[in-house]
XYZ file of C-alpha atoms in Angstrom:
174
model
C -22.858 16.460 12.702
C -19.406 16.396 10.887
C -18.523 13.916 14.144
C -20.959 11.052 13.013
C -20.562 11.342 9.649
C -16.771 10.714 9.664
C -18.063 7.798 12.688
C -20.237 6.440 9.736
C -17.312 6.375 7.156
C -15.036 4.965 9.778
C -17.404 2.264 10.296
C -18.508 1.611 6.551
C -14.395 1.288 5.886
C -13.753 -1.331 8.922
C -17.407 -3.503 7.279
C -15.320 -3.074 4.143
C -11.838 -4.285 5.231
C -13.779 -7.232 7.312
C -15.084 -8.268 4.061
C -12.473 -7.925 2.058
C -10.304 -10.248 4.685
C -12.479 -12.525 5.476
C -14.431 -13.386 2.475
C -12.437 -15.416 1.398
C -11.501 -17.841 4.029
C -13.887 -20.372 2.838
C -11.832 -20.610 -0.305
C -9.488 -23.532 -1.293
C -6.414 -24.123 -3.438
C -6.904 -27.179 -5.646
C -9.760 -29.605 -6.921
C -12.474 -29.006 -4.926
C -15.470 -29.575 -6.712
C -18.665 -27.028 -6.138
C -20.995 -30.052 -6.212
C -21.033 -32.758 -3.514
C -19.834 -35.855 -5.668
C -17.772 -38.620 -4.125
C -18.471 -41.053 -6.323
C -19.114 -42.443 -10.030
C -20.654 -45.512 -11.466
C -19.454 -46.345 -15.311
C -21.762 -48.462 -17.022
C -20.506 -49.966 -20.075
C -21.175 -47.860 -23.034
C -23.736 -48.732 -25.420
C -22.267 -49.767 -29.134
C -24.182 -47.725 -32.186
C -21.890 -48.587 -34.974
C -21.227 -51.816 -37.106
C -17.480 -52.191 -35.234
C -18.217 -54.886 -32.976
C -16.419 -55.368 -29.258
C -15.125 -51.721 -29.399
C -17.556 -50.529 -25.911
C -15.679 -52.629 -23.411
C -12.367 -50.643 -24.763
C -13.908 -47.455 -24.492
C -15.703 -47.905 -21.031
C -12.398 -49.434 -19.223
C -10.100 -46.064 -21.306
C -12.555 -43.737 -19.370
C -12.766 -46.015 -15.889
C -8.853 -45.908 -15.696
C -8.345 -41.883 -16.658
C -10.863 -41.421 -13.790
C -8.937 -43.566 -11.267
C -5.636 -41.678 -12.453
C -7.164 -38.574 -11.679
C -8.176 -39.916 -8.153
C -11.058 -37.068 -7.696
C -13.810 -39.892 -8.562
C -14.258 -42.996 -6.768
C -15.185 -45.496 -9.277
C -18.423 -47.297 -7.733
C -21.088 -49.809 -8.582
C -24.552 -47.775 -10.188
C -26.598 -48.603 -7.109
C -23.681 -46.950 -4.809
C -22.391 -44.037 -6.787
C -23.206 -40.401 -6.207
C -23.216 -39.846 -9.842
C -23.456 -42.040 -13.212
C -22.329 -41.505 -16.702
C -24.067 -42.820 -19.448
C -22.715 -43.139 -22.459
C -22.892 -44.846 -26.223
C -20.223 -45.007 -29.148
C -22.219 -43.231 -32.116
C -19.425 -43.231 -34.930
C -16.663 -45.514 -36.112
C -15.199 -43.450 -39.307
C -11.937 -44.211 -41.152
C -10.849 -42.000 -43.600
C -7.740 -42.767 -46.147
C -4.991 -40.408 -45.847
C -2.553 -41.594 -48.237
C -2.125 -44.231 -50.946
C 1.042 -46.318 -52.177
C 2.582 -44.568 -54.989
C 2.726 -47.413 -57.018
C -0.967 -48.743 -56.964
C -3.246 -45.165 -56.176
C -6.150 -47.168 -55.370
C -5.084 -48.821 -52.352
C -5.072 -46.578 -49.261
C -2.488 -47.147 -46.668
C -2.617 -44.495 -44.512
C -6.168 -43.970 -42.420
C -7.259 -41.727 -39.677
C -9.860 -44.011 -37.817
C -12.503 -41.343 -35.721
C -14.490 -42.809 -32.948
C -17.223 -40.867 -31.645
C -19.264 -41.032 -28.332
C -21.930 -39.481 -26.428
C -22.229 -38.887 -22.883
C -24.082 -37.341 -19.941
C -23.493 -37.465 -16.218
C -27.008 -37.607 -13.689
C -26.852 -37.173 -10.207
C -28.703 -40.915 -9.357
C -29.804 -39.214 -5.974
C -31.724 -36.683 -7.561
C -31.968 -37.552 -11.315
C -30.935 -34.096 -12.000
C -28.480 -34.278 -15.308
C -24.959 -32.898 -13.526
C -23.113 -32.720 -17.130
C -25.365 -32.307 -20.198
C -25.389 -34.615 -23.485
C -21.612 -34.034 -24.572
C -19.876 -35.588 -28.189
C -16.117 -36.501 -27.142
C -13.972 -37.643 -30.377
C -10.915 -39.691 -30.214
C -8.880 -40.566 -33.068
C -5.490 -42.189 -34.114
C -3.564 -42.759 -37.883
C -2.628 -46.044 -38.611
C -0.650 -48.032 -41.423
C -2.427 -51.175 -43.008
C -0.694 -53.625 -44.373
C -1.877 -56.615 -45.623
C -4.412 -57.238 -42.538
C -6.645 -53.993 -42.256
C -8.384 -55.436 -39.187
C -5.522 -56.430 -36.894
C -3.905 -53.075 -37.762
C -6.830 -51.096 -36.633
C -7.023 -53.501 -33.338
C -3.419 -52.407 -32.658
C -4.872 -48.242 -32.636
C -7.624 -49.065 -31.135
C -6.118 -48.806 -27.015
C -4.796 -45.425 -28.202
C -8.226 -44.205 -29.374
C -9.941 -45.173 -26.177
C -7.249 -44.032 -24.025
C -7.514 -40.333 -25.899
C -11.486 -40.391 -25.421
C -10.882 -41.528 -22.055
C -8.418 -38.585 -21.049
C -10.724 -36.141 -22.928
C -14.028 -37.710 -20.986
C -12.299 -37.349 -17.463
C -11.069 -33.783 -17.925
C -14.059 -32.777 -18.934
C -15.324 -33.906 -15.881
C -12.967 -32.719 -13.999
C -13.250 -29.187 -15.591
C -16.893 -29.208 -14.927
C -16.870 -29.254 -11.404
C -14.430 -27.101 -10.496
């Protein structure tokens, strides 16, 4: 009896080191995401706010951040695995500072741009990332001309939504 019982432990402690060595074989270094997604359609973003022409900027920011990251093919909506949907919700600027010399007159703002997205799986419909609120924002000086100053920040916001958009893409499917 004490013969096939230490037979039985023998044999439950090879099951155990076959396990142990080869369960992982199947796993890979690097981003390989757990969900079969090739591809991704960006539709342009749909504007909420009174700032006019801003969608365009943000939809192109998160379009090139996915092509830098080279994980995502960017593809037409018809062809693309998956699609992200998206709209600008918020355009807030906020005075920082003021001229010393006239208090009134804020020079210094913090301009806020907010947007929604979600990512569906077109196949399926299935939602693949849920309803997610990315902010980007940027200071900037005005001068005389408040408008062309917050043009000039306005790359930089999109780019920082666009960077935040793509890794949390990235992040989710990992």
């Amino acid at each position: 009896h004490a013969m096939s019982r230490r037979a039985s432990v023998s044999v439950l402690q090879f099951a155990l080191v076959c396990l142990f060595a080869f369960g992982c074989a199947g796993y890979h270094v690097g981003p390989v995401t757990k969900r079969n997604f090739k591809s991704i359609a960006v539709p342009m973003f749909r504007n909420m706010t009174l700032h006019p022409q801003i969608e365009a900027q943000i939809s192109n920011a998160i379009i090139q951040r996915l092509q830098q990251d080279g994980s995502l093919r960017i593809e037409s909506e018809p062809r693309a695995d998956v699609v992200l949907k998206g709209s600008i919700t918020k355009y807030n600027r906020q005075a920082l500072r003021s001229l010393r010399t006239d208090t009134g007159v804020p020079r210094e703002y913090e301009i806020t741009i907010t947007v929604r997205f979600e990512v569906t799986d077109r196949r399926t419909g299935e939602t693949v990332l849920r309803l997610t609120e990315v902010e980007g924002k940027s200071d900037v000086f005005i001068g005389e001309d408040q408008q062309s100053a917050e043009e000039q920040v306005l790359p930089l916001i999109a780019d920082d939504i666009g960077k935040r958009v793509a890794g949390l893409l990235v992040e989710s499917w990992q």
